[in-house]
Tab-separated table of C-alpha atoms and ligand atoms in Angstrom:
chain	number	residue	atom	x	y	z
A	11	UNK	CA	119.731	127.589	121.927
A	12	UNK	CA	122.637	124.937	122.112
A	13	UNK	CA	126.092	125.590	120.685
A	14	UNK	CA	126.701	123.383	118.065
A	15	UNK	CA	130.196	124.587	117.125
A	16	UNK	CA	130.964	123.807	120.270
A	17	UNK	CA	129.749	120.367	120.590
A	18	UNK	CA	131.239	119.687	117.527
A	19	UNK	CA	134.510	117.316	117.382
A	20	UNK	CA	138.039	119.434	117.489
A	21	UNK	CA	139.259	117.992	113.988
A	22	UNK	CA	135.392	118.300	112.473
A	23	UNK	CA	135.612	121.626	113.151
A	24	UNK	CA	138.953	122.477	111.746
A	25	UNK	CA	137.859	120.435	108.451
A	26	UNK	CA	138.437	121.851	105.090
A	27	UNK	CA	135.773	119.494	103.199
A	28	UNK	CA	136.939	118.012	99.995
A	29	UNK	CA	135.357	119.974	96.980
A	30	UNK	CA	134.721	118.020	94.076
A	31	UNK	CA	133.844	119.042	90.366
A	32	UNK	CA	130.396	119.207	90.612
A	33	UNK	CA	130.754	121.309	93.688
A	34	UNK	CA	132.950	123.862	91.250
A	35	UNK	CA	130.574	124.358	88.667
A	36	UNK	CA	126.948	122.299	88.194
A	37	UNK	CA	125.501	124.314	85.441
A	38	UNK	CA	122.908	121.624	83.450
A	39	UNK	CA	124.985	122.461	79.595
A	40	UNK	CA	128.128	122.433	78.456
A	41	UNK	CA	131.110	120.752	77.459
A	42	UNK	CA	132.355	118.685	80.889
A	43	UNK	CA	135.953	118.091	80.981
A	44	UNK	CA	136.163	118.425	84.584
A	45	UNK	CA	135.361	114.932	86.662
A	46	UNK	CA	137.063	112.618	84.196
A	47	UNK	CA	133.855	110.933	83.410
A	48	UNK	CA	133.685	108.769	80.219
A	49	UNK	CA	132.437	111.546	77.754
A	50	UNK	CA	131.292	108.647	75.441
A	51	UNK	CA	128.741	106.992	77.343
A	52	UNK	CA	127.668	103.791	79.569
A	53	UNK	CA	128.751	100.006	79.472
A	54	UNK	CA	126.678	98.597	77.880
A	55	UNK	CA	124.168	101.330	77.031
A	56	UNK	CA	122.382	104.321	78.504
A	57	UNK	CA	123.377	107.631	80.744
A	58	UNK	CA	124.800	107.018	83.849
A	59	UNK	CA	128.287	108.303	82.711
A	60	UNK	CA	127.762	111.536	84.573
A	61	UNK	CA	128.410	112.100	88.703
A	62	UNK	CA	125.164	112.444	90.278
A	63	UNK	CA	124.291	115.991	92.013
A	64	UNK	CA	126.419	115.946	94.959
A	65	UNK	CA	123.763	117.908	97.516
A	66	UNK	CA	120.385	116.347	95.516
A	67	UNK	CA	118.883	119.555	94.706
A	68	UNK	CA	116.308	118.915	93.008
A	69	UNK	CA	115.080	116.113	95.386
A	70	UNK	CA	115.226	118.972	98.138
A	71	UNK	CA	113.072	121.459	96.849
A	72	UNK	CA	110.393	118.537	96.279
A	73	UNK	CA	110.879	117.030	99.530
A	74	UNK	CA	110.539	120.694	101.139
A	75	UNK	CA	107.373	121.157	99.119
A	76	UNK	CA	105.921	117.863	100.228
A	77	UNK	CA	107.377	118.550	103.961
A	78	UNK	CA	106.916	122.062	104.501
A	79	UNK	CA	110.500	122.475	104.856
A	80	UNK	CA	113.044	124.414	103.538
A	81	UNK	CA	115.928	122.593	101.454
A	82	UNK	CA	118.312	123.790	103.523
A	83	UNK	CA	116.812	122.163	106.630
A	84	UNK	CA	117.262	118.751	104.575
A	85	UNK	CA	119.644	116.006	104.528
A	86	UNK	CA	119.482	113.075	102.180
A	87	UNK	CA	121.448	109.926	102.704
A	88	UNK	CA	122.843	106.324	101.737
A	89	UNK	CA	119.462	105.048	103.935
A	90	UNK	CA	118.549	106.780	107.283
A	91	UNK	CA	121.293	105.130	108.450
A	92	UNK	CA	124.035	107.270	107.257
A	93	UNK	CA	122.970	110.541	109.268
A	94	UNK	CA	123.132	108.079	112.154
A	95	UNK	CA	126.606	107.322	111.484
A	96	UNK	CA	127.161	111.331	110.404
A	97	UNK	CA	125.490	112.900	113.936
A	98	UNK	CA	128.249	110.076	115.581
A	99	UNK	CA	131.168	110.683	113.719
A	100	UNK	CA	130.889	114.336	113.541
A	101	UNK	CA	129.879	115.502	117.655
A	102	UNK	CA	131.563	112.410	119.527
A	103	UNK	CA	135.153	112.492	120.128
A	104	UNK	CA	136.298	108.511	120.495
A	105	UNK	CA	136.523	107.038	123.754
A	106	UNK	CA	136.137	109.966	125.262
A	107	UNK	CA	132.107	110.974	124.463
A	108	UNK	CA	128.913	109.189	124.835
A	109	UNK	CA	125.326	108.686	123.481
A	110	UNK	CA	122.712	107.612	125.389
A	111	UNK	CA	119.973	104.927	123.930
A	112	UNK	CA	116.885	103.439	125.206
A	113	UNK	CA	116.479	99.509	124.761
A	114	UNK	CA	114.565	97.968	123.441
A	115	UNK	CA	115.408	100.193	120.306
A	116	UNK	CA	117.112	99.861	116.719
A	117	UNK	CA	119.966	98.342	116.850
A	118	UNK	CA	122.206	100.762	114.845
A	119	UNK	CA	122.871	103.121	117.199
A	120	UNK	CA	124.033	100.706	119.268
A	121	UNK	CA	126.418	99.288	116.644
A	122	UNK	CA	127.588	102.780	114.761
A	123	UNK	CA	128.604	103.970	118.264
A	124	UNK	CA	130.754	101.282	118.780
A	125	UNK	CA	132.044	100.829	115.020
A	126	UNK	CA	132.972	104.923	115.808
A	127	UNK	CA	134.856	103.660	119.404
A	128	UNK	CA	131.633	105.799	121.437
A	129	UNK	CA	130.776	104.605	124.597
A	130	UNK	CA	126.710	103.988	124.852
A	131	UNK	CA	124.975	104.623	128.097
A	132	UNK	CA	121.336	103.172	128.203
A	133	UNK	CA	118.642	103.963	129.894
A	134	UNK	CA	116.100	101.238	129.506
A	135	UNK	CA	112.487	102.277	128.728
A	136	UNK	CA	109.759	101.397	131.219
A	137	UNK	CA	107.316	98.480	131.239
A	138	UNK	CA	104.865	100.249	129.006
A	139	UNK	CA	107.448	100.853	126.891
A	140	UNK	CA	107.807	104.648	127.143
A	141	UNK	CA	110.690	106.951	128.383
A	142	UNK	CA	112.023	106.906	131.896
A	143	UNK	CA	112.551	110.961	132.191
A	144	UNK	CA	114.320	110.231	135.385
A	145	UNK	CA	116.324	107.518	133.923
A	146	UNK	CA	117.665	109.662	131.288
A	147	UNK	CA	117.998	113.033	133.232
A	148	UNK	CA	120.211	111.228	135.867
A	149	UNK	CA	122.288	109.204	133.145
A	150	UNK	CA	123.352	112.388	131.572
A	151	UNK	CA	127.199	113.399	131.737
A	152	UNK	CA	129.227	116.471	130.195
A	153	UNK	CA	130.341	113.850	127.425
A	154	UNK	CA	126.968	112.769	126.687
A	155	UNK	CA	126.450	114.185	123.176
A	156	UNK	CA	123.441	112.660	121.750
A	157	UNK	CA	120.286	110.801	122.599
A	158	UNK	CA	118.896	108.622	120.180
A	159	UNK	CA	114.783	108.045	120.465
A	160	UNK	CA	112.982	106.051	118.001
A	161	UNK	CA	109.254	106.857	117.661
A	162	UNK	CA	107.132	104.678	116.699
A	163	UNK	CA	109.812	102.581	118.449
A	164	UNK	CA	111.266	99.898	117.109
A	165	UNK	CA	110.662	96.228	117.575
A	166	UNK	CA	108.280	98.182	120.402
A	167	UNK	CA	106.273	99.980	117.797
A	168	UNK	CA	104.850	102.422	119.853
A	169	UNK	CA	104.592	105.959	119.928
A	170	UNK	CA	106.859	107.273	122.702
A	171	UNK	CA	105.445	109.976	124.973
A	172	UNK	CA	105.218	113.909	123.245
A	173	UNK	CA	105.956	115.509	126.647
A	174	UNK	CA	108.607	113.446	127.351
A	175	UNK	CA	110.506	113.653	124.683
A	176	UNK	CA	109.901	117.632	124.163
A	177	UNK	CA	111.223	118.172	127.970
A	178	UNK	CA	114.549	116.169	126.995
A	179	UNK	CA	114.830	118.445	124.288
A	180	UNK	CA	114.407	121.379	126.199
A	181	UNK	CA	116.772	120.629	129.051
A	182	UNK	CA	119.520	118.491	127.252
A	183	UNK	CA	122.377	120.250	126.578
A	184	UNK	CA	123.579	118.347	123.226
A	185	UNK	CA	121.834	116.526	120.003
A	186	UNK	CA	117.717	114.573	120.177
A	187	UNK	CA	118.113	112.866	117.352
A	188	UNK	CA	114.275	111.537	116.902
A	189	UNK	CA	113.958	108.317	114.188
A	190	UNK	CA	110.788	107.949	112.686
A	191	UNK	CA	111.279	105.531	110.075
A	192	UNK	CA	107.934	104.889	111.356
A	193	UNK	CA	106.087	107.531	111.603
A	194	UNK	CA	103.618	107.692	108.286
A	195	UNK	CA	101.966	104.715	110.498
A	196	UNK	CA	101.006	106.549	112.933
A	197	UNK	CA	98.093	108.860	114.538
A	198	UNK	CA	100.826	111.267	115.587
A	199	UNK	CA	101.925	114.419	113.592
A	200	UNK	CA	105.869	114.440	113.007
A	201	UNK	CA	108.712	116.486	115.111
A	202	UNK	CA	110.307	118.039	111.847
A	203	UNK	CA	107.672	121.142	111.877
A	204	UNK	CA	110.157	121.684	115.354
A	205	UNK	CA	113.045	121.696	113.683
A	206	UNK	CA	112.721	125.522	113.801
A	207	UNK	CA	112.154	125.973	116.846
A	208	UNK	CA	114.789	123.727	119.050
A	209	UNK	CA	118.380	124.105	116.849
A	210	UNK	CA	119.681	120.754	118.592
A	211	UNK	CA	116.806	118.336	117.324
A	212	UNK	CA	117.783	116.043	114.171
A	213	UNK	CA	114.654	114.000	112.767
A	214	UNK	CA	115.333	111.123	110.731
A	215	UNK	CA	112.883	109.570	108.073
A	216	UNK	CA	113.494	107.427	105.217
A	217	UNK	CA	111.843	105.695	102.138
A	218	UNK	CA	112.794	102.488	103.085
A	219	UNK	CA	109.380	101.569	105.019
A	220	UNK	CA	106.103	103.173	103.800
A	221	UNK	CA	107.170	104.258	100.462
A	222	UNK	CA	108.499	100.776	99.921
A	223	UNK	CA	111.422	101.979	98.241
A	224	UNK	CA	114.102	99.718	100.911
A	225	UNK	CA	116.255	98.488	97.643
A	226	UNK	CA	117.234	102.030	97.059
A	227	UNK	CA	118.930	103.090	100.148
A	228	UNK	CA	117.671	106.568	101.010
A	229	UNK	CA	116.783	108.190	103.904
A	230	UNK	CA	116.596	112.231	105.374
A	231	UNK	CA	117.200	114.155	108.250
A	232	UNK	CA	115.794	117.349	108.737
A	233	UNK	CA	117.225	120.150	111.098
A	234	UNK	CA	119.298	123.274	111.942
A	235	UNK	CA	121.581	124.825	108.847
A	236	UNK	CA	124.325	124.566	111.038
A	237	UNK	CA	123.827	121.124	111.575
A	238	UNK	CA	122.694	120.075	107.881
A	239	UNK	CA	126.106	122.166	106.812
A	240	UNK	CA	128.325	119.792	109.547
A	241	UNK	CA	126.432	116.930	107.375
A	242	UNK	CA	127.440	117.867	104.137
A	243	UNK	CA	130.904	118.569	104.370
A	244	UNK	CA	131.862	115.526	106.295
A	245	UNK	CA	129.305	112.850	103.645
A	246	UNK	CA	130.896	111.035	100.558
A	247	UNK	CA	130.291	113.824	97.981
A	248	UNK	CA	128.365	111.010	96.263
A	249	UNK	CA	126.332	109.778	98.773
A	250	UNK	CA	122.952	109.198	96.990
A	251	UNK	CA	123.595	107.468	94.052
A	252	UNK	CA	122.237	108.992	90.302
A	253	UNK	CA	119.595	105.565	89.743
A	254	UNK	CA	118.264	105.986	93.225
A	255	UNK	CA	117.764	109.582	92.874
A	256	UNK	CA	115.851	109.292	89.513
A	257	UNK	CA	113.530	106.966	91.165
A	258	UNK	CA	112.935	109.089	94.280
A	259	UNK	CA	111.889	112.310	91.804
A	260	UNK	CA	109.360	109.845	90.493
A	261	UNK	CA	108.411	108.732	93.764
A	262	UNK	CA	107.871	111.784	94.965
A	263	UNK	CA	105.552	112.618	92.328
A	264	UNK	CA	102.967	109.961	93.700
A	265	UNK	CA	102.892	110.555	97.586
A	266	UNK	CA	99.197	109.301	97.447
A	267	UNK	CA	100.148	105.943	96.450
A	268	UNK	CA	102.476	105.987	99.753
A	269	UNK	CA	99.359	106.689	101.719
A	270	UNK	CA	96.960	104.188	99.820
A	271	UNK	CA	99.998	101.747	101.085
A	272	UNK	CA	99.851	102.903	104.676
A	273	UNK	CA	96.216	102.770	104.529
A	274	UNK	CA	96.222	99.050	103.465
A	275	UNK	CA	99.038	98.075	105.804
A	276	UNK	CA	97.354	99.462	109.011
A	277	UNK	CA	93.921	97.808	107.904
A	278	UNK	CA	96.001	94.716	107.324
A	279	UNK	CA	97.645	95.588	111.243
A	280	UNK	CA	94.049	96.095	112.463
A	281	UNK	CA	92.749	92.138	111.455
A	282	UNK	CA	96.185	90.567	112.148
A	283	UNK	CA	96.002	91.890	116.427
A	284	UNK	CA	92.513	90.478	116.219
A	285	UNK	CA	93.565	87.487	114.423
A	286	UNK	CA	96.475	86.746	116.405
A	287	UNK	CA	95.098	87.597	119.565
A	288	UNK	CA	92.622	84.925	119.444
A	289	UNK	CA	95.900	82.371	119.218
A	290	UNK	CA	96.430	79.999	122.049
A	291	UNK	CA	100.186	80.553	121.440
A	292	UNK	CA	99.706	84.508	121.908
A	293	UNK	CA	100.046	86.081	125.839
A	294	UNK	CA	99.498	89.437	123.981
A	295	UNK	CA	99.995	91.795	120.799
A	296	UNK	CA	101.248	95.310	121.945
A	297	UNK	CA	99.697	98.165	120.355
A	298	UNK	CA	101.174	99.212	117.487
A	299	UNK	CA	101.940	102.846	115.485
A	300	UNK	CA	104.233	101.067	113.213
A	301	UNK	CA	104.062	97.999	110.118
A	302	UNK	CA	104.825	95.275	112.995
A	303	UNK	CA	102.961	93.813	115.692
A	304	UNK	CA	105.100	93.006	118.820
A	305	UNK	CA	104.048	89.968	120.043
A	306	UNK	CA	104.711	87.609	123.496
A	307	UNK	CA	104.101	84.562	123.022
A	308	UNK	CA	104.207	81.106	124.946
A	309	UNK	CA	107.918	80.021	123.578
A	310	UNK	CA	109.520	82.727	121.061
A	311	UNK	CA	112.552	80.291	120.116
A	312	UNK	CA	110.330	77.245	119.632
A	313	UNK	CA	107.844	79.219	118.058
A	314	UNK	CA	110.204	80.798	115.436
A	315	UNK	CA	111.979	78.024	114.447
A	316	UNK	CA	108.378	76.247	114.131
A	317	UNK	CA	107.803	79.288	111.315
A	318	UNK	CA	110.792	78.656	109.684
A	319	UNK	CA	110.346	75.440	108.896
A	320	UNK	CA	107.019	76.405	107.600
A	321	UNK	CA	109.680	78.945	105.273
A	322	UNK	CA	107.733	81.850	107.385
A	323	UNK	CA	110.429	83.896	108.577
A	324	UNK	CA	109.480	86.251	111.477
A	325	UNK	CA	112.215	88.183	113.762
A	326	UNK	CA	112.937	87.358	117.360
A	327	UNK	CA	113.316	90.056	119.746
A	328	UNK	CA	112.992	87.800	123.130
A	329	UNK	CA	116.793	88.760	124.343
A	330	UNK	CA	116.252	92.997	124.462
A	331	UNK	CA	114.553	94.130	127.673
A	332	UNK	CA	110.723	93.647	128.564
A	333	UNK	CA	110.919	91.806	125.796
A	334	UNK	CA	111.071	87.922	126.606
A	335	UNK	CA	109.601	85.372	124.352
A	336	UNK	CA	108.738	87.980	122.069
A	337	UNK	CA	108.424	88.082	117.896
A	338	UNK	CA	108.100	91.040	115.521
A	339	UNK	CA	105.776	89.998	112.467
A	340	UNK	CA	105.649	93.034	109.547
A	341	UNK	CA	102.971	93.415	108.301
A	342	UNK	CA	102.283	90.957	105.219
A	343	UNK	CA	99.737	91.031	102.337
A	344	UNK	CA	96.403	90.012	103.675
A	345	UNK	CA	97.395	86.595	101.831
A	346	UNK	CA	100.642	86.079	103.719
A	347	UNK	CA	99.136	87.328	107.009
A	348	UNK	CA	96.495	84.813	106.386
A	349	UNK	CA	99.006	82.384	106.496
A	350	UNK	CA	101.116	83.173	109.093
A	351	UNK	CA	98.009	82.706	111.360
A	352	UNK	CA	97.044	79.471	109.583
A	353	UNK	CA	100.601	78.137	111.088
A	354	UNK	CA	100.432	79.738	114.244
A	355	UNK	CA	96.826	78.160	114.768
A	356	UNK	CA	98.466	75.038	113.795
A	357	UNK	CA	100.756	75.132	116.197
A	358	UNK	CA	98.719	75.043	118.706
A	359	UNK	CA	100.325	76.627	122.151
B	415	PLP	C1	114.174	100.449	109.171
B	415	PLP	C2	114.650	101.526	110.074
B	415	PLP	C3	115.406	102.594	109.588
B	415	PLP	C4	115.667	102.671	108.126
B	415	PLP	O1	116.933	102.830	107.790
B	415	PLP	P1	117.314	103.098	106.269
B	415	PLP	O2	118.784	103.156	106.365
B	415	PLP	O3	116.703	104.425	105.897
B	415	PLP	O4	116.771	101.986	105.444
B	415	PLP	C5	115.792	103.584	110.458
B	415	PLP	N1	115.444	103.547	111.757
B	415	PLP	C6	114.693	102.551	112.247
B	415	PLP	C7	114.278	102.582	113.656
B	415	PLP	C8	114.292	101.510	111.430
B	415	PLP	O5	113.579	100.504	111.943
């Protein structure tokens, strides 16, 4: 067991959370006076006059249903990317701790670390684009608070090693938080079912990728009470907007229209490798758990500008490590992949 209290930040844990009116009393009738709402309605029409549910029960005990977790293991946020910012701002003291990253990854670790003044040590992933154990074991410091690993990885997109990544957890002293925005595109089962058995691992999901909900901005974490609780008291007590969480209820009532999606994409992944490995511009697709294809190719810069002038607009990754002359491609509609090979055989190589 790690100590969370006492990885926690000094002032964090001192923190009397602000309590709003919702938190006071959240009964569904009755005659609010309480959150000086407009008790007449909405400009120009309909209910939206109301403060959302602070702590999105109702979302929780579906998700936990769905998830096999417990709404108290859950977090929702504004987008995955909140609880990245939370897990920062609340265990790493400025200029003074550290997280640890492994390029080529997301870049919002990266970037919330710094926005928070927290130094970022990284420990590049290998060749094969899987964890360097030794890397990160000898990288680790009394300040390091919390490694970030993304699998599926992103612009990677592959699965990162199981015993790796279950032997940091087990020695490292602080936070795993494990991303996988991914991970409903993938063969591989998901950490949160672990959640209960290591109390320092955070896993992040969202509804911003398979469940093609990205216009809504939210995302979960799952893990310890302790660590959900640190969450909660530190968030915007409105975090998840009322519209968005209307639609995720709904959502959530058709999970096997997520998977009919994630069925089409990875058939859709399965013809574009082929497709695009047959390219004379293409050195080689790596393999992928994820909606993108990784690909190195004979000149990424010329290559993507060549795309967007044909208004195809693709993302170049060729400056992050083992990653030179490289493009991500999503996934498209068969149509759209259809095209995006008919310019790439154009181009020629
Ligand atoms: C897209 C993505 C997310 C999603 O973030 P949201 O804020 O939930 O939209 C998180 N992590 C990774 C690695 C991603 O690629």
């Amino acid at each position: 067991m790690v100590n969370i209290q006492n990885l926690l930040r000094k002032n964090i844990k001192n923190l009397k959370p602000y309590s709003s009116a919702r938190d006071d009393y959240s009964c569904e009738s009755g005659i609010f006076l309480d959150a000086n709402e407009n008790s007449f309605g909405s400009v120009p029409s309909g209910e939206y006059n109301r403060y959302p549910d602070p702590l999105q029960k109702i979302i929780k005990e579906k998700l936990s249903t769905i998830k096999y977790v417990a709404s108290k293991n859950i977090f929702i946020g504004n987008g995955s990317d909140e609880a990245i910012d939370l897990v920062i701002r609340a265990f790493c003291e400025p200029g003074k701790d550290r997280v640890l990253i492994m390029p080529p990854t997301y870049g919002m670790y990266k970037v919330t670390a710094a926005i928070n003044n927290v130094n970022v040590i990284e420990t590049p992933l290998s060749n094969e684009f899987q964890i360097s154990e030794d890397l990160v074991l000898a990288a680790l410091s009394e300040n390091t608070k919390i490694i970030f690993i993304c699998s599926p990885n992103n612009p990677s997109g592959n699965l990162l090693d199981k015993d790796s990544i279950k032997s940091i957890i087990n020695s490292f002293k602080g936070l795993v938080v494990i991303d996988e925005a991914y991970i409903d595109f993938s063969c591989n089962i998901s950490w949160i079912n672990e959640i209960e058995n290591f109390n320092n691992l955070i896993v992040l999901q969202t509804f911003s990728k398979a469940w093609g909900l990205a216009y809504i901005r939210v995302g979960m974490a799952y893990a310890n009470e302790e660590i959900i609780d640190i969450f909660n008291s530190i968030k915007y007590p409105y975090n998840v907007n009322g519209v968005s969480q209307q639609m995720i209820l709904k959502a959530l009532d058709f999970e096997s229209e997520k998977d009919f999606f994630v069925k089409k994409i990875t058939r859709e992944r399965k013809k574009l490798v082929k497709a695009l490995d047959s390219l004379d511009c293409v050195i080689s697709v790596y393999k992928s758990d994820s909606n993108f294809l990784l690909t190195k190719v004979t000149n990424a810069s010329q290559i993507y500008n060549y795309l967007i002038s044909k208004k195809i607009i693709v993302r170049n990754r060729s400056s992050l490590p083992h990653c030179e002359n490289c493009l991500r491609f999503t996934i498209g509609t068969e149509e759209q992949n259809l095209q995006l090979i008919k310019a790439l055989k154009e181009y020629g190589d």
